[in-house]
Amino acid sequence: MVDLHSLPKGTRPSNAIRNNGPDHLVIERLKLRELAEGWPCYRDACEWENLDSIFHPGAYVYTTWTGRTLSTDFREASKADIDKGTFIMHRCHEVTSDITPDTKRAVTKMKATITQRFIIDDCEVDVDADCRFIFCFDKKDKLIPTNPNKIPKLNDTKLESYPPDYKNLAYCQELTMGVSVLKDLPGHRRHAGTVNGEKHDLLYRQAKDWLDGNEVSI
């Protein structure tokens, strides 16, 4: 069984500052938090110009329903789905950042909850997916009927075909949005031996490589 009490071996950046440190690094980490929390707030409020201001030109975004896509394409896809009636909200939680002493590179992780509303079998439900954004991974999700007297019937076989960390969200998105959901997003370490568990460890290695000054393609 994978050791759930440690990071993948060799993935902790030894040259990064993450807590306290010089005042100028504290300020830089606060700026990174502002960026991390900004994009879901702007996206949910349809503040599209402010959303664009978060991303560097040519930046990519990964989501379950878009896969790897340019931030500008993500913006346009979000607009189109809102026009179709798609309702997705984000709640931001804790944020941590690793930053190099010269402030040239950093990795920020933000815990968040994605909530999306669906109509399944004439039942209104919310899917809550707890996750971490790294600037989504380690998800777990649940499906919550908004009316406890109306509970949709899900196909168990189809539900179990999705990654365990976000199977309810993936099931409902594919059923209602006409998209093919990305099934290989990074998951939790407890799912070692699966593509999602492997992507978890890969993402940590890539984060360390980035902070060590290497070029990384995600």
PDB file of C-alpha atoms in Angstrom:
ATOM      1  CA  MET A   1       0.000   0.000   0.000  1.00  0.00           C
ATOM      2  CA  VAL A   2       1.229   3.476  -0.819  1.00  0.00           C
ATOM      3  CA  ASP A   3       2.440   5.552   2.131  1.00  0.00           C
ATOM      4  CA  LEU A   4      -0.299   8.151   2.588  1.00  0.00           C
ATOM      5  CA  HIS A   5       1.727  10.057   5.174  1.00  0.00           C
ATOM      6  CA  SER A   6       4.428  11.321   2.838  1.00  0.00           C
ATOM      7  CA  LEU A   7       4.937  12.965  -0.522  1.00  0.00           C
ATOM      8  CA  PRO A   8       6.296  10.978  -3.455  1.00  0.00           C
ATOM      9  CA  LYS A   9      10.008  10.447  -2.792  1.00  0.00           C
ATOM     10  CA  GLY A  10      12.213  13.270  -3.983  1.00  0.00           C
ATOM     11  CA  THR A  11       9.422  15.707  -4.797  1.00  0.00           C
ATOM     12  CA  ARG A  12       9.750  18.236  -1.971  1.00  0.00           C
ATOM     13  CA  PRO A  13      11.524  21.340  -3.324  1.00  0.00           C
ATOM     14  CA  SER A  14      14.437  21.914  -0.972  1.00  0.00           C
ATOM     15  CA  ASN A  15      15.275  25.406  -2.217  1.00  0.00           C
ATOM     16  CA  ALA A  16      11.779  26.906  -1.937  1.00  0.00           C
ATOM     17  CA  ILE A  17      10.395  29.134   0.799  1.00  0.00           C
ATOM     18  CA  ARG A  18       6.825  28.362   1.882  1.00  0.00           C
ATOM     19  CA  ASN A  19       6.251  29.690   5.401  1.00  0.00           C
ATOM     20  CA  ASN A  20       7.344  32.992   6.909  1.00  0.00           C
ATOM     21  CA  GLY A  21      10.751  33.938   5.497  1.00  0.00           C
ATOM     22  CA  PRO A  22      11.761  37.466   4.447  1.00  0.00           C
ATOM     23  CA  ASP A  23       8.972  40.039   4.278  1.00  0.00           C
ATOM     24  CA  HIS A  24       9.309  40.517   0.518  1.00  0.00           C
ATOM     25  CA  LEU A  25       8.642  36.788  -0.032  1.00  0.00           C
ATOM     26  CA  VAL A  26       5.574  36.940   2.221  1.00  0.00           C
ATOM     27  CA  ILE A  27       4.253  39.769   0.046  1.00  0.00           C
ATOM     28  CA  GLU A  28       4.976  37.774  -3.123  1.00  0.00           C
ATOM     29  CA  ARG A  29       3.052  34.799  -1.712  1.00  0.00           C
ATOM     30  CA  LEU A  30       0.117  37.080  -0.951  1.00  0.00           C
ATOM     31  CA  LYS A  31       0.164  38.197  -4.594  1.00  0.00           C
ATOM     32  CA  LEU A  32       0.093  34.559  -5.680  1.00  0.00           C
ATOM     33  CA  ARG A  33      -2.894  33.918  -3.409  1.00  0.00           C
ATOM     34  CA  GLU A  34      -4.684  36.845  -5.008  1.00  0.00           C
ATOM     35  CA  LEU A  35      -4.188  35.271  -8.430  1.00  0.00           C
ATOM     36  CA  ALA A  36      -5.236  31.818  -7.227  1.00  0.00           C
ATOM     37  CA  GLU A  37      -8.465  33.093  -5.685  1.00  0.00           C
ATOM     38  CA  GLY A  38      -9.119  35.592  -8.432  1.00  0.00           C
ATOM     39  CA  TRP A  39      -9.787  33.344 -11.412  1.00  0.00           C
ATOM     40  CA  PRO A  40     -12.754  31.376  -9.943  1.00  0.00           C
ATOM     41  CA  CYS A  41     -14.258  34.561  -8.489  1.00  0.00           C
ATOM     42  CA  TYR A  42     -14.008  36.365 -11.830  1.00  0.00           C
ATOM     43  CA  ARG A  43     -15.200  33.354 -13.819  1.00  0.00           C
ATOM     44  CA  ASP A  44     -18.276  32.765 -11.623  1.00  0.00           C
ATOM     45  CA  ALA A  45     -19.189  36.470 -11.739  1.00  0.00           C
ATOM     46  CA  CYS A  46     -18.704  36.658 -15.547  1.00  0.00           C
ATOM     47  CA  GLU A  47     -16.023  39.330 -15.119  1.00  0.00           C
ATOM     48  CA  TRP A  48     -14.262  38.226 -18.281  1.00  0.00           C
ATOM     49  CA  GLU A  49     -11.759  41.074 -18.643  1.00  0.00           C
ATOM     50  CA  ASN A  50     -10.663  40.531 -15.050  1.00  0.00           C
ATOM     51  CA  LEU A  51     -10.398  36.789 -15.733  1.00  0.00           C
ATOM     52  CA  ASP A  52      -8.100  37.469 -18.691  1.00  0.00           C
ATOM     53  CA  SER A  53      -5.900  39.638 -16.477  1.00  0.00           C
ATOM     54  CA  ILE A  54      -5.078  36.602 -14.302  1.00  0.00           C
ATOM     55  CA  PHE A  55      -3.366  34.596 -17.045  1.00  0.00           C
ATOM     56  CA  HIS A  56      -0.139  35.061 -18.946  1.00  0.00           C
ATOM     57  CA  PRO A  57      -0.662  35.076 -22.748  1.00  0.00           C
ATOM     58  CA  GLY A  58      -0.629  31.486 -23.994  1.00  0.00           C
ATOM     59  CA  ALA A  59      -1.452  30.026 -20.567  1.00  0.00           C
ATOM     60  CA  TYR A  60      -3.307  26.715 -20.409  1.00  0.00           C
ATOM     61  CA  VAL A  61      -6.117  25.533 -18.124  1.00  0.00           C
ATOM     62  CA  TYR A  62      -7.049  21.930 -17.298  1.00  0.00           C
ATOM     63  CA  THR A  63     -10.632  20.999 -16.341  1.00  0.00           C
ATOM     64  CA  THR A  64     -12.645  17.787 -16.406  1.00  0.00           C
ATOM     65  CA  TRP A  65     -14.861  19.072 -19.213  1.00  0.00           C
ATOM     66  CA  THR A  66     -12.373  20.957 -21.414  1.00  0.00           C
ATOM     67  CA  GLY A  67      -9.152  19.035 -20.936  1.00  0.00           C
ATOM     68  CA  ARG A  68      -6.011  21.065 -21.714  1.00  0.00           C
ATOM     69  CA  THR A  69      -7.158  24.314 -23.273  1.00  0.00           C
ATOM     70  CA  LEU A  70      -5.925  27.875 -23.681  1.00  0.00           C
ATOM     71  CA  SER A  71      -7.200  30.210 -20.984  1.00  0.00           C
ATOM     72  CA  THR A  72      -8.909  32.304 -23.670  1.00  0.00           C
ATOM     73  CA  ASP A  73     -10.669  29.201 -25.038  1.00  0.00           C
ATOM     74  CA  PHE A  74     -11.686  28.282 -21.487  1.00  0.00           C
ATOM     75  CA  ARG A  75     -13.231  31.729 -21.152  1.00  0.00           C
ATOM     76  CA  GLU A  76     -15.241  31.329 -24.351  1.00  0.00           C
ATOM     77  CA  ALA A  77     -16.318  27.789 -23.421  1.00  0.00           C
ATOM     78  CA  SER A  78     -17.478  29.076 -20.029  1.00  0.00           C
ATOM     79  CA  LYS A  79     -19.524  31.798 -21.708  1.00  0.00           C
ATOM     80  CA  ALA A  80     -21.130  29.306 -24.090  1.00  0.00           C
ATOM     81  CA  ASP A  81     -22.059  26.888 -21.309  1.00  0.00           C
ATOM     82  CA  ILE A  82     -23.524  29.649 -19.153  1.00  0.00           C
ATOM     83  CA  ASP A  83     -25.694  30.621 -22.133  1.00  0.00           C
ATOM     84  CA  LYS A  84     -26.864  26.988 -22.294  1.00  0.00           C
ATOM     85  CA  GLY A  85     -27.902  27.083 -18.635  1.00  0.00           C
ATOM     86  CA  THR A  86     -24.850  25.422 -17.071  1.00  0.00           C
ATOM     87  CA  PHE A  87     -24.453  26.554 -13.449  1.00  0.00           C
ATOM     88  CA  ILE A  88     -21.004  26.070 -11.866  1.00  0.00           C
ATOM     89  CA  MET A  89     -19.714  27.863  -8.778  1.00  0.00           C
ATOM     90  CA  HIS A  90     -16.406  27.661  -6.904  1.00  0.00           C
ATOM     91  CA  ARG A  91     -15.653  28.117  -3.204  1.00  0.00           C
ATOM     92  CA  CYS A  92     -12.028  28.938  -2.398  1.00  0.00           C
ATOM     93  CA  HIS A  93     -10.411  27.613   0.777  1.00  0.00           C
ATOM     94  CA  GLU A  94      -6.802  27.430   1.986  1.00  0.00           C
ATOM     95  CA  VAL A  95      -3.845  28.447  -0.186  1.00  0.00           C
ATOM     96  CA  THR A  96      -0.146  27.547   0.049  1.00  0.00           C
ATOM     97  CA  SER A  97       2.748  28.654  -2.141  1.00  0.00           C
ATOM     98  CA  ASP A  98       6.331  27.479  -2.656  1.00  0.00           C
ATOM     99  CA  ILE A  99       8.516  30.266  -4.035  1.00  0.00           C
ATOM    100  CA  THR A 100      12.191  30.409  -4.909  1.00  0.00           C
ATOM    101  CA  PRO A 101      14.326  32.939  -3.006  1.00  0.00           C
ATOM    102  CA  ASP A 102      14.861  34.984  -6.186  1.00  0.00           C
ATOM    103  CA  THR A 103      11.031  35.131  -6.675  1.00  0.00           C
ATOM    104  CA  LYS A 104      11.387  33.995 -10.304  1.00  0.00           C
ATOM    105  CA  ARG A 105       9.401  30.744  -9.904  1.00  0.00           C
ATOM    106  CA  ALA A 106       6.584  29.553  -7.680  1.00  0.00           C
ATOM    107  CA  VAL A 107       3.967  26.825  -7.324  1.00  0.00           C
ATOM    108  CA  THR A 108       0.654  27.642  -5.658  1.00  0.00           C
ATOM    109  CA  LYS A 109      -1.896  25.094  -4.437  1.00  0.00           C
ATOM    110  CA  MET A 110      -5.443  26.092  -3.492  1.00  0.00           C
ATOM    111  CA  LYS A 111      -8.086  23.909  -1.878  1.00  0.00           C
ATOM    112  CA  ALA A 112     -11.521  24.561  -3.344  1.00  0.00           C
ATOM    113  CA  THR A 113     -14.990  23.109  -3.810  1.00  0.00           C
ATOM    114  CA  ILE A 114     -16.583  22.973  -7.247  1.00  0.00           C
ATOM    115  CA  THR A 115     -20.392  22.936  -7.148  1.00  0.00           C
ATOM    116  CA  GLN A 116     -22.350  22.217 -10.318  1.00  0.00           C
ATOM    117  CA  ARG A 117     -26.139  21.904 -10.599  1.00  0.00           C
ATOM    118  CA  PHE A 118     -27.727  19.281 -12.830  1.00  0.00           C
ATOM    119  CA  ILE A 119     -31.177  18.000 -13.745  1.00  0.00           C
ATOM    120  CA  ILE A 120     -31.074  14.171 -13.729  1.00  0.00           C
ATOM    121  CA  ASP A 121     -34.291  12.139 -14.215  1.00  0.00           C
ATOM    122  CA  ASP A 122     -36.271  15.342 -13.615  1.00  0.00           C
ATOM    123  CA  CYS A 123     -34.464  15.699 -10.270  1.00  0.00           C
ATOM    124  CA  GLU A 124     -32.428  18.773  -9.400  1.00  0.00           C
ATOM    125  CA  VAL A 125     -29.094  17.842  -7.818  1.00  0.00           C
ATOM    126  CA  ASP A 126     -25.840  19.523  -6.853  1.00  0.00           C
ATOM    127  CA  VAL A 127     -22.484  17.797  -7.227  1.00  0.00           C
ATOM    128  CA  ASP A 128     -19.827  19.045  -4.797  1.00  0.00           C
ATOM    129  CA  ALA A 129     -16.236  18.177  -5.745  1.00  0.00           C
ATOM    130  CA  ASP A 130     -13.540  19.030  -3.196  1.00  0.00           C
ATOM    131  CA  CYS A 131     -10.226  19.503  -4.954  1.00  0.00           C
ATOM    132  CA  ARG A 132      -6.932  21.322  -5.102  1.00  0.00           C
ATOM    133  CA  PHE A 133      -6.067  23.675  -7.915  1.00  0.00           C
ATOM    134  CA  ILE A 134      -2.414  23.853  -8.865  1.00  0.00           C
ATOM    135  CA  PHE A 135      -2.307  26.928 -11.291  1.00  0.00           C
ATOM    136  CA  CYS A 136      -6.969  20.353 -10.126  1.00  0.00           C
ATOM    137  CA  PHE A 137      -6.175  17.636  -8.274  1.00  0.00           C
ATOM    138  CA  ASP A 138      -6.844  15.428  -5.229  1.00  0.00           C
ATOM    139  CA  LYS A 139     -10.593  15.470  -5.728  1.00  0.00           C
ATOM    140  CA  LYS A 140     -13.446  13.794  -3.914  1.00  0.00           C
ATOM    141  CA  ASP A 141     -17.061  14.424  -4.759  1.00  0.00           C
ATOM    142  CA  LYS A 142     -20.650  13.725  -3.817  1.00  0.00           C
ATOM    143  CA  LEU A 143     -24.109  14.150  -5.345  1.00  0.00           C
ATOM    144  CA  ILE A 144     -26.706  16.001  -3.264  1.00  0.00           C
ATOM    145  CA  PRO A 145     -30.414  16.196  -4.233  1.00  0.00           C
ATOM    146  CA  THR A 146     -31.772  19.698  -3.709  1.00  0.00           C
ATOM    147  CA  ASN A 147     -35.160  18.070  -3.005  1.00  0.00           C
ATOM    148  CA  PRO A 148     -34.739  14.954  -0.801  1.00  0.00           C
ATOM    149  CA  ASN A 149     -38.038  13.586  -2.131  1.00  0.00           C
ATOM    150  CA  LYS A 150     -36.616  13.389  -5.657  1.00  0.00           C
ATOM    151  CA  ILE A 151     -33.502  11.259  -6.067  1.00  0.00           C
ATOM    152  CA  PRO A 152     -32.187  10.376  -9.549  1.00  0.00           C
ATOM    153  CA  LYS A 153     -31.310   6.816 -10.536  1.00  0.00           C
ATOM    154  CA  LEU A 154     -27.707   6.542 -11.710  1.00  0.00           C
ATOM    155  CA  ASN A 155     -26.248   3.735 -13.767  1.00  0.00           C
ATOM    156  CA  ASP A 156     -23.825   2.092 -11.320  1.00  0.00           C
ATOM    157  CA  THR A 157     -21.694   0.492 -14.022  1.00  0.00           C
ATOM    158  CA  LYS A 158     -21.263   3.781 -15.878  1.00  0.00           C
ATOM    159  CA  LEU A 159     -20.632   5.673 -12.619  1.00  0.00           C
ATOM    160  CA  GLU A 160     -17.814   3.304 -11.642  1.00  0.00           C
ATOM    161  CA  SER A 161     -16.185   3.756 -15.060  1.00  0.00           C
ATOM    162  CA  TYR A 162     -15.060   7.247 -14.028  1.00  0.00           C
ATOM    163  CA  PRO A 163     -12.113   8.103 -11.750  1.00  0.00           C
ATOM    164  CA  PRO A 164     -13.117   7.641  -8.082  1.00  0.00           C
ATOM    165  CA  ASP A 165     -12.086  11.156  -7.098  1.00  0.00           C
ATOM    166  CA  TYR A 166     -14.605  12.902  -9.363  1.00  0.00           C
ATOM    167  CA  LYS A 167     -16.945  10.197 -10.658  1.00  0.00           C
ATOM    168  CA  ASN A 168     -20.210  11.979  -9.769  1.00  0.00           C
ATOM    169  CA  LEU A 169     -19.110  15.204 -11.407  1.00  0.00           C
ATOM    170  CA  ALA A 170     -17.838  13.391 -14.515  1.00  0.00           C
ATOM    171  CA  TYR A 171     -21.012  11.274 -14.802  1.00  0.00           C
ATOM    172  CA  CYS A 172     -23.314  14.288 -14.644  1.00  0.00           C
ATOM    173  CA  GLN A 173     -21.187  16.444 -16.939  1.00  0.00           C
ATOM    174  CA  GLU A 174     -21.106  13.825 -19.684  1.00  0.00           C
ATOM    175  CA  LEU A 175     -24.816  13.073 -19.260  1.00  0.00           C
ATOM    176  CA  THR A 176     -25.999  16.683 -19.472  1.00  0.00           C
ATOM    177  CA  MET A 177     -23.337  18.803 -21.174  1.00  0.00           C
ATOM    178  CA  GLY A 178     -22.519  16.790 -24.288  1.00  0.00           C
ATOM    179  CA  VAL A 179     -18.806  16.635 -23.469  1.00  0.00           C
ATOM    180  CA  SER A 180     -16.235  13.862 -23.081  1.00  0.00           C
ATOM    181  CA  VAL A 181     -14.790  14.246 -19.618  1.00  0.00           C
ATOM    182  CA  LEU A 182     -11.039  14.007 -19.036  1.00  0.00           C
ATOM    183  CA  LYS A 183     -10.470  10.793 -17.077  1.00  0.00           C
ATOM    184  CA  ASP A 184      -6.774  11.103 -16.263  1.00  0.00           C
ATOM    185  CA  LEU A 185      -6.641  14.183 -14.040  1.00  0.00           C
ATOM    186  CA  PRO A 186      -4.353  13.799 -11.014  1.00  0.00           C
ATOM    187  CA  GLY A 187      -6.106  12.068  -8.123  1.00  0.00           C
ATOM    188  CA  HIS A 188      -5.186  11.090  -4.567  1.00  0.00           C
ATOM    189  CA  ARG A 189      -2.147   9.058  -3.571  1.00  0.00           C
ATOM    190  CA  ARG A 190      -4.457   6.354  -2.175  1.00  0.00           C
ATOM    191  CA  HIS A 191      -5.219   5.444  -5.791  1.00  0.00           C
ATOM    192  CA  ALA A 192      -1.660   4.329  -6.546  1.00  0.00           C
ATOM    193  CA  GLY A 193      -1.535   1.992  -9.506  1.00  0.00           C
ATOM    194  CA  THR A 194      -4.167   3.952 -11.423  1.00  0.00           C
ATOM    195  CA  VAL A 195      -3.511   6.661 -13.993  1.00  0.00           C
ATOM    196  CA  ASN A 196      -4.937   9.232 -11.551  1.00  0.00           C
ATOM    197  CA  GLY A 197      -2.584   8.172  -8.769  1.00  0.00           C
ATOM    198  CA  GLU A 198       0.363   8.206 -11.182  1.00  0.00           C
ATOM    199  CA  LYS A 199      -0.600  11.690 -12.383  1.00  0.00           C
ATOM    200  CA  HIS A 200      -0.625  12.855  -8.735  1.00  0.00           C
ATOM    201  CA  ASP A 201       3.015  11.856  -8.295  1.00  0.00           C
ATOM    202  CA  LEU A 202       3.955  13.191 -11.736  1.00  0.00           C
ATOM    203  CA  LEU A 203       2.483  16.589 -10.923  1.00  0.00           C
ATOM    204  CA  TYR A 204       4.528  16.799  -7.725  1.00  0.00           C
ATOM    205  CA  ARG A 205       7.686  15.905  -9.664  1.00  0.00           C
ATOM    206  CA  GLN A 206       6.873  18.539 -12.277  1.00  0.00           C
ATOM    207  CA  ALA A 207       6.300  21.147  -9.561  1.00  0.00           C
ATOM    208  CA  LYS A 208       9.711  20.383  -8.064  1.00  0.00           C
ATOM    209  CA  ASP A 209      11.366  20.502 -11.498  1.00  0.00           C
ATOM    210  CA  TRP A 210       9.802  23.915 -12.113  1.00  0.00           C
ATOM    211  CA  LEU A 211      11.045  25.308  -8.805  1.00  0.00           C
ATOM    212  CA  ASP A 212      14.477  23.822  -9.516  1.00  0.00           C
ATOM    213  CA  GLY A 213      14.672  25.970 -12.657  1.00  0.00           C
ATOM    214  CA  ASN A 214      13.965  23.293 -15.253  1.00  0.00           C
ATOM    215  CA  GLU A 215      11.630  23.618 -18.229  1.00  0.00           C
ATOM    216  CA  VAL A 216       8.366  21.757 -17.677  1.00  0.00           C
ATOM    217  CA  SER A 217       5.611  20.851 -20.123  1.00  0.00           C
ATOM    218  CA  ILE A 218       2.278  20.019 -18.460  1.00  0.00           C
TER     219      ILE A 218
END
